[in-house]
Amino acid sequence: MFRSLWQYRHFILSSIRGDLKGRFVRSRLGGLWFLLHPLAQALIFSIVLSEVLKARLPDTDIPAAYPIYLLSGMAAWSLFNEILTRSMTVFIEQAPVMKKIAFPRLCLPIIVGGTALINHLLLLVAIFVIFIFLGHMPGRALILLPIGIVLIAAIGFGLGVILGVVNVFVRDVAQVMLIVLQLWYWLTPIVYPANVLPEQYAFLLNLNPLAPLTALYQDALLFDRWPSAESLAMPAALGLVSMAFAIVFFRRASPELIDVL
């Protein structure tokens, strides 16, 4: 399987390029919409929560701490959300291509993941520009950001491939996951600090693999703090296990995908 993927690397790269170009054909702003949507959402949250509701972060005297905190968490979530949601439907969306062209089917979620990573890097560039306007520069902990990117992408890819295959056979999976992701978003400390969660729900943070990863983004981009190795152990284990299981599960189910589609 991996040898076949390597042989089709040019197909994967050209598909990623075509996906990026084709999303906003005839659009005046083009690829800028990749950045404007999440930034507009973060701006709305920042205005409503920090200005209207007077939300503030404890233990910091940085004037623009809350918008920076919010942008950092939303950047981490947007990467996970894009890889997972697009991987869940990629086999159904690309069914006509799969029936006409012979290629490793695992290329499809890899193309999705590659496109999401490029979008994420562009978003981070835009966020850094906003940080400059806010008068904030991340510290040395920024060098740990690639660890968060890799772990988020691994979890999103693993879960996305598994759910994508199941969604081919049971189409309700994608609809259920849209609801689950909304709940998952609000159980992740993105809009609020982790210490404000009621005690009876605090245990959910220990079960949430994205909680330490969004915290890594927030620590690296705002607080200049280094995360503990213990906090990243569970996301790293989940990323490895989900990717391994996704590959095995995909190999078992791939002969039947075309027939069902």
CSV table of C-alpha atoms in Angstrom, one decimal:
chain,number,residue,atom,x,y,z
A,1,MET,CA,0.0,0.0,0.0
A,2,PHE,CA,2.7,2.5,1.0
A,3,ARG,CA,4.7,1.6,-2.2
A,4,SER,CA,1.6,2.3,-4.3
A,5,LEU,CA,1.1,5.6,-2.5
A,6,TRP,CA,4.7,6.6,-3.3
A,7,GLN,CA,4.3,5.7,-6.9
A,8,TYR,CA,1.2,8.0,-7.1
A,9,ARG,CA,2.9,10.9,-5.3
A,10,HIS,CA,2.7,13.1,-8.3
A,11,PHE,CA,-1.0,12.4,-8.6
A,12,ILE,CA,-1.5,13.3,-5.0
A,13,LEU,CA,0.4,16.6,-5.3
A,14,SER,CA,-1.4,17.6,-8.5
A,15,SER,CA,-4.7,16.7,-6.9
A,16,ILE,CA,-3.9,18.9,-3.9
A,17,ARG,CA,-3.0,21.8,-6.2
A,18,GLY,CA,-6.2,21.3,-8.2
A,19,ASP,CA,-8.3,21.1,-5.1
A,20,LEU,CA,-6.9,24.4,-3.8
A,21,LYS,CA,-7.4,26.1,-7.2
A,22,GLY,CA,-10.9,24.6,-7.8
A,23,ARG,CA,-12.5,25.6,-4.6
A,24,PHE,CA,-12.9,29.3,-5.5
A,25,VAL,CA,-13.0,29.3,-9.3
A,26,ARG,CA,-14.3,32.7,-10.5
A,27,SER,CA,-14.0,34.1,-7.0
A,28,ARG,CA,-12.4,37.6,-6.9
A,29,LEU,CA,-10.7,36.9,-3.6
A,30,GLY,CA,-9.8,33.3,-4.4
A,31,GLY,CA,-7.7,31.6,-1.7
A,32,LEU,CA,-8.2,34.5,0.8
A,33,TRP,CA,-11.5,32.9,1.7
A,34,PHE,CA,-9.6,30.1,3.3
A,35,LEU,CA,-8.4,32.7,5.8
A,36,LEU,CA,-11.3,35.1,6.0
A,37,HIS,CA,-13.9,32.6,7.2
A,38,PRO,CA,-12.1,31.5,10.4
A,39,LEU,CA,-10.7,34.9,11.1
A,40,ALA,CA,-14.2,36.5,10.8
A,41,GLN,CA,-15.6,33.9,13.2
A,42,ALA,CA,-12.8,34.5,15.7
A,43,LEU,CA,-13.3,38.3,15.3
A,44,ILE,CA,-17.0,37.9,16.1
A,45,PHE,CA,-16.3,35.8,19.1
A,46,SER,CA,-13.7,38.2,20.3
A,47,ILE,CA,-16.0,41.2,20.0
A,48,VAL,CA,-19.0,39.5,21.6
A,49,LEU,CA,-17.2,37.8,24.5
A,50,SER,CA,-14.3,40.2,25.3
A,51,GLU,CA,-16.1,43.5,24.6
A,52,VAL,CA,-19.8,42.9,25.1
A,53,LEU,CA,-19.6,40.2,27.8
A,54,LYS,CA,-16.3,41.5,29.2
A,55,ALA,CA,-14.7,38.1,29.2
A,56,ARG,CA,-11.1,38.2,30.4
A,57,LEU,CA,-8.3,35.7,30.9
A,58,PRO,CA,-7.0,35.2,34.3
A,59,ASP,CA,-3.2,35.3,35.2
A,60,THR,CA,-2.2,37.5,32.3
A,61,ASP,CA,-1.8,41.2,31.7
A,62,ILE,CA,-1.5,41.1,27.9
A,63,PRO,CA,-4.1,43.6,26.6
A,64,ALA,CA,-5.2,41.5,23.7
A,65,ALA,CA,-4.9,38.1,25.5
A,66,TYR,CA,-8.4,36.9,24.8
A,67,PRO,CA,-8.5,37.4,21.0
A,68,ILE,CA,-5.0,35.8,20.9
A,69,TYR,CA,-6.2,32.9,23.0
A,70,LEU,CA,-9.3,32.5,20.9
A,71,LEU,CA,-7.5,32.6,17.6
A,72,SER,CA,-4.9,30.0,18.8
A,73,GLY,CA,-7.6,27.6,19.9
A,74,MET,CA,-9.7,28.0,16.7
A,75,ALA,CA,-6.6,27.4,14.5
A,76,ALA,CA,-6.0,24.1,16.2
A,77,TRP,CA,-9.7,23.1,15.9
A,78,SER,CA,-10.1,24.2,12.3
A,79,LEU,CA,-7.3,21.8,11.2
A,80,PHE,CA,-8.9,18.9,13.0
A,81,ASN,CA,-12.4,19.7,11.8
A,82,GLU,CA,-11.4,20.1,8.2
A,83,ILE,CA,-9.5,16.9,8.0
A,84,LEU,CA,-12.2,14.9,9.8
A,85,THR,CA,-15.3,16.3,8.1
A,86,ARG,CA,-13.9,16.1,4.6
A,87,SER,CA,-12.4,12.6,5.1
A,88,MET,CA,-15.8,11.4,6.2
A,89,THR,CA,-17.4,12.2,2.9
A,90,VAL,CA,-14.5,12.0,0.4
A,91,PHE,CA,-15.2,8.4,-0.7
A,92,ILE,CA,-18.8,9.3,-1.5
A,93,GLU,CA,-18.0,12.6,-3.2
A,94,GLN,CA,-15.3,10.9,-5.3
A,95,ALA,CA,-17.3,7.8,-6.2
A,96,PRO,CA,-17.4,8.6,-10.0
A,97,VAL,CA,-13.6,9.0,-10.1
A,98,MET,CA,-13.1,5.8,-8.1
A,99,LYS,CA,-15.3,3.9,-10.6
A,100,LYS,CA,-13.5,5.2,-13.7
A,101,ILE,CA,-9.8,5.5,-12.7
A,102,ALA,CA,-7.6,2.9,-11.0
A,103,PHE,CA,-5.5,4.4,-8.3
A,104,PRO,CA,-4.9,3.7,-4.5
A,105,ARG,CA,-8.1,4.7,-2.8
A,106,LEU,CA,-6.1,5.9,0.2
A,107,CYS,CA,-4.9,8.8,-1.9
A,108,LEU,CA,-8.2,10.5,-1.4
A,109,PRO,CA,-8.0,11.2,2.3
A,110,ILE,CA,-4.3,12.0,1.9
A,111,ILE,CA,-5.2,14.7,-0.6
A,112,VAL,CA,-7.8,16.0,1.9
A,113,GLY,CA,-5.1,16.0,4.6
A,114,GLY,CA,-2.6,17.7,2.4
A,115,THR,CA,-5.0,20.5,1.4
A,116,ALA,CA,-6.0,21.0,5.0
A,117,LEU,CA,-2.4,21.3,6.1
A,118,ILE,CA,-1.7,24.0,3.5
A,119,ASN,CA,-4.8,25.9,4.5
A,120,HIS,CA,-3.7,25.7,8.1
A,121,LEU,CA,-0.2,27.0,7.3
A,122,LEU,CA,-1.8,30.0,5.5
A,123,LEU,CA,-4.1,30.6,8.4
A,124,LEU,CA,-1.2,30.6,10.8
A,125,VAL,CA,0.6,33.2,8.6
A,126,ALA,CA,-2.6,35.4,8.8
A,127,ILE,CA,-2.8,34.9,12.5
A,128,PHE,CA,0.9,36.0,13.0
A,129,VAL,CA,0.1,39.2,11.0
A,130,ILE,CA,-2.8,39.9,13.3
A,131,PHE,CA,-0.5,39.3,16.3
A,132,ILE,CA,1.8,42.0,14.9
A,133,PHE,CA,-1.0,44.5,14.8
A,134,LEU,CA,-2.0,43.5,18.3
A,135,GLY,CA,1.6,44.1,19.5
A,136,HIS,CA,2.2,40.5,20.5
A,137,MET,CA,5.0,38.2,19.4
A,138,PRO,CA,5.1,34.5,20.4
A,139,GLY,CA,8.1,33.3,22.4
A,140,ARG,CA,10.4,30.3,22.0
A,141,ALA,CA,7.7,27.8,22.8
A,142,LEU,CA,6.5,28.4,19.2
A,143,ILE,CA,9.0,25.7,18.0
A,144,LEU,CA,6.7,23.1,19.6
A,145,LEU,CA,3.8,24.1,17.3
A,146,PRO,CA,4.7,21.5,14.6
A,147,ILE,CA,4.2,18.7,17.3
A,148,GLY,CA,0.6,19.9,17.7
A,149,ILE,CA,0.1,20.1,13.9
A,150,VAL,CA,1.3,16.5,13.5
A,151,LEU,CA,-0.8,15.1,16.3
A,152,ILE,CA,-4.0,16.9,15.3
A,153,ALA,CA,-3.5,15.8,11.7
A,154,ALA,CA,-2.9,12.2,12.8
A,155,ILE,CA,-6.0,12.0,14.9
A,156,GLY,CA,-8.1,13.7,12.3
A,157,PHE,CA,-6.8,11.5,9.5
A,158,GLY,CA,-7.2,8.3,11.5
A,159,LEU,CA,-10.7,9.0,12.7
A,160,GLY,CA,-11.7,10.5,9.3
A,161,VAL,CA,-10.7,7.4,7.3
A,162,ILE,CA,-12.5,5.1,9.7
A,163,LEU,CA,-15.6,7.1,9.7
A,164,GLY,CA,-15.4,7.7,6.0
A,165,VAL,CA,-15.4,4.0,5.2
A,166,VAL,CA,-18.3,3.4,7.7
A,167,ASN,CA,-20.2,6.3,6.1
A,168,VAL,CA,-20.1,4.5,2.7
A,169,PHE,CA,-22.1,1.6,4.2
A,170,VAL,CA,-24.2,3.6,6.7
A,171,ARG,CA,-24.8,7.2,5.5
A,172,ASP,CA,-26.1,8.4,8.9
A,173,VAL,CA,-22.6,8.4,10.3
A,174,ALA,CA,-21.7,11.8,8.8
A,175,GLN,CA,-24.9,13.4,10.0
A,176,VAL,CA,-24.4,12.1,13.5
A,177,MET,CA,-20.8,13.3,13.5
A,178,LEU,CA,-21.9,16.9,12.6
A,179,ILE,CA,-23.8,17.0,15.9
A,180,VAL,CA,-21.0,15.3,17.8
A,181,LEU,CA,-18.5,17.8,16.5
A,182,GLN,CA,-20.6,20.7,17.7
A,183,LEU,CA,-20.6,19.2,21.2
A,184,TRP,CA,-16.9,18.3,20.9
A,185,TYR,CA,-16.1,21.9,20.0
A,186,TRP,CA,-17.8,23.3,23.1
A,187,LEU,CA,-16.2,20.7,25.4
A,188,THR,CA,-12.8,21.9,24.2
A,189,PRO,CA,-11.3,25.0,25.9
A,190,ILE,CA,-11.3,27.3,22.9
A,191,VAL,CA,-13.8,30.0,23.7
A,192,TYR,CA,-13.3,29.7,27.5
A,193,PRO,CA,-10.3,28.8,29.8
A,194,ALA,CA,-10.2,25.2,31.1
A,195,ASN,CA,-10.4,26.3,34.7
A,196,VAL,CA,-13.9,27.8,34.3
A,197,LEU,CA,-15.5,24.4,33.4
A,198,PRO,CA,-17.8,23.2,36.3
A,199,GLU,CA,-16.2,20.5,38.4
A,200,GLN,CA,-18.7,17.9,37.5
A,201,TYR,CA,-17.6,18.2,33.8
A,202,ALA,CA,-13.9,18.7,34.4
A,203,PHE,CA,-13.2,15.0,33.9
A,204,LEU,CA,-14.3,15.4,30.2
A,205,LEU,CA,-11.1,17.4,29.6
A,206,ASN,CA,-9.1,14.3,30.6
A,207,LEU,CA,-11.0,12.3,28.0
A,208,ASN,CA,-10.8,14.9,25.3
A,209,PRO,CA,-7.6,14.4,23.1
A,210,LEU,CA,-8.0,17.8,21.6
A,211,ALA,CA,-7.9,19.7,24.9
A,212,PRO,CA,-4.1,19.3,25.4
A,213,LEU,CA,-3.5,20.0,21.8
A,214,THR,CA,-5.5,23.3,21.7
A,215,ALA,CA,-3.7,24.1,25.0
A,216,LEU,CA,-0.4,23.5,23.2
A,217,TYR,CA,-1.4,26.1,20.6
A,218,GLN,CA,-2.5,28.6,23.3
A,219,ASP,CA,0.6,28.1,25.4
A,220,ALA,CA,2.9,28.4,22.4
A,221,LEU,CA,1.2,31.4,20.8
A,222,LEU,CA,0.1,33.3,23.9
A,223,PHE,CA,1.7,32.3,27.2
A,224,ASP,CA,5.1,31.1,25.9
A,225,ARG,CA,4.8,28.0,28.1
A,226,TRP,CA,6.1,24.5,27.4
A,227,PRO,CA,3.5,21.7,27.7
A,228,SER,CA,4.2,18.7,29.8
A,229,ALA,CA,5.0,15.4,28.1
A,230,GLU,CA,2.3,13.7,30.2
A,231,SER,CA,-0.4,15.9,28.7
A,232,LEU,CA,0.6,14.9,25.1
A,233,ALA,CA,0.9,11.1,25.8
A,234,MET,CA,-2.8,10.4,25.3
A,235,PRO,CA,-3.2,12.4,22.0
A,236,ALA,CA,0.0,10.8,20.7
A,237,ALA,CA,-1.2,7.3,21.5
A,238,LEU,CA,-4.6,8.0,20.0
A,239,GLY,CA,-3.0,9.4,16.8
A,240,LEU,CA,-0.8,6.3,16.3
A,241,VAL,CA,-3.6,3.8,17.2
A,242,SER,CA,-6.2,5.6,15.0
A,243,MET,CA,-3.9,5.8,12.0
A,244,ALA,CA,-2.8,2.1,12.3
A,245,PHE,CA,-6.4,0.9,12.8
A,246,ALA,CA,-7.6,3.2,9.9
A,247,ILE,CA,-5.1,1.6,7.5
A,248,VAL,CA,-5.9,-1.9,8.5
A,249,PHE,CA,-9.7,-1.2,8.4
A,250,PHE,CA,-9.4,0.5,5.0
A,251,ARG,CA,-7.5,-2.4,3.5
A,252,ARG,CA,-10.2,-4.9,4.7
A,253,ALA,CA,-13.1,-2.8,3.5
A,254,SER,CA,-11.7,-1.3,0.3
A,255,PRO,CA,-12.6,-4.2,-2.0
A,256,GLU,CA,-16.3,-3.7,-1.2
A,257,LEU,CA,-16.3,0.1,-1.4
A,258,ILE,CA,-16.8,0.3,-5.2
A,259,ASP,CA,-19.6,-2.2,-5.1
A,260,VAL,CA,-21.5,-0.3,-2.4
A,261,LEU,CA,-20.9,3.1,-4.1
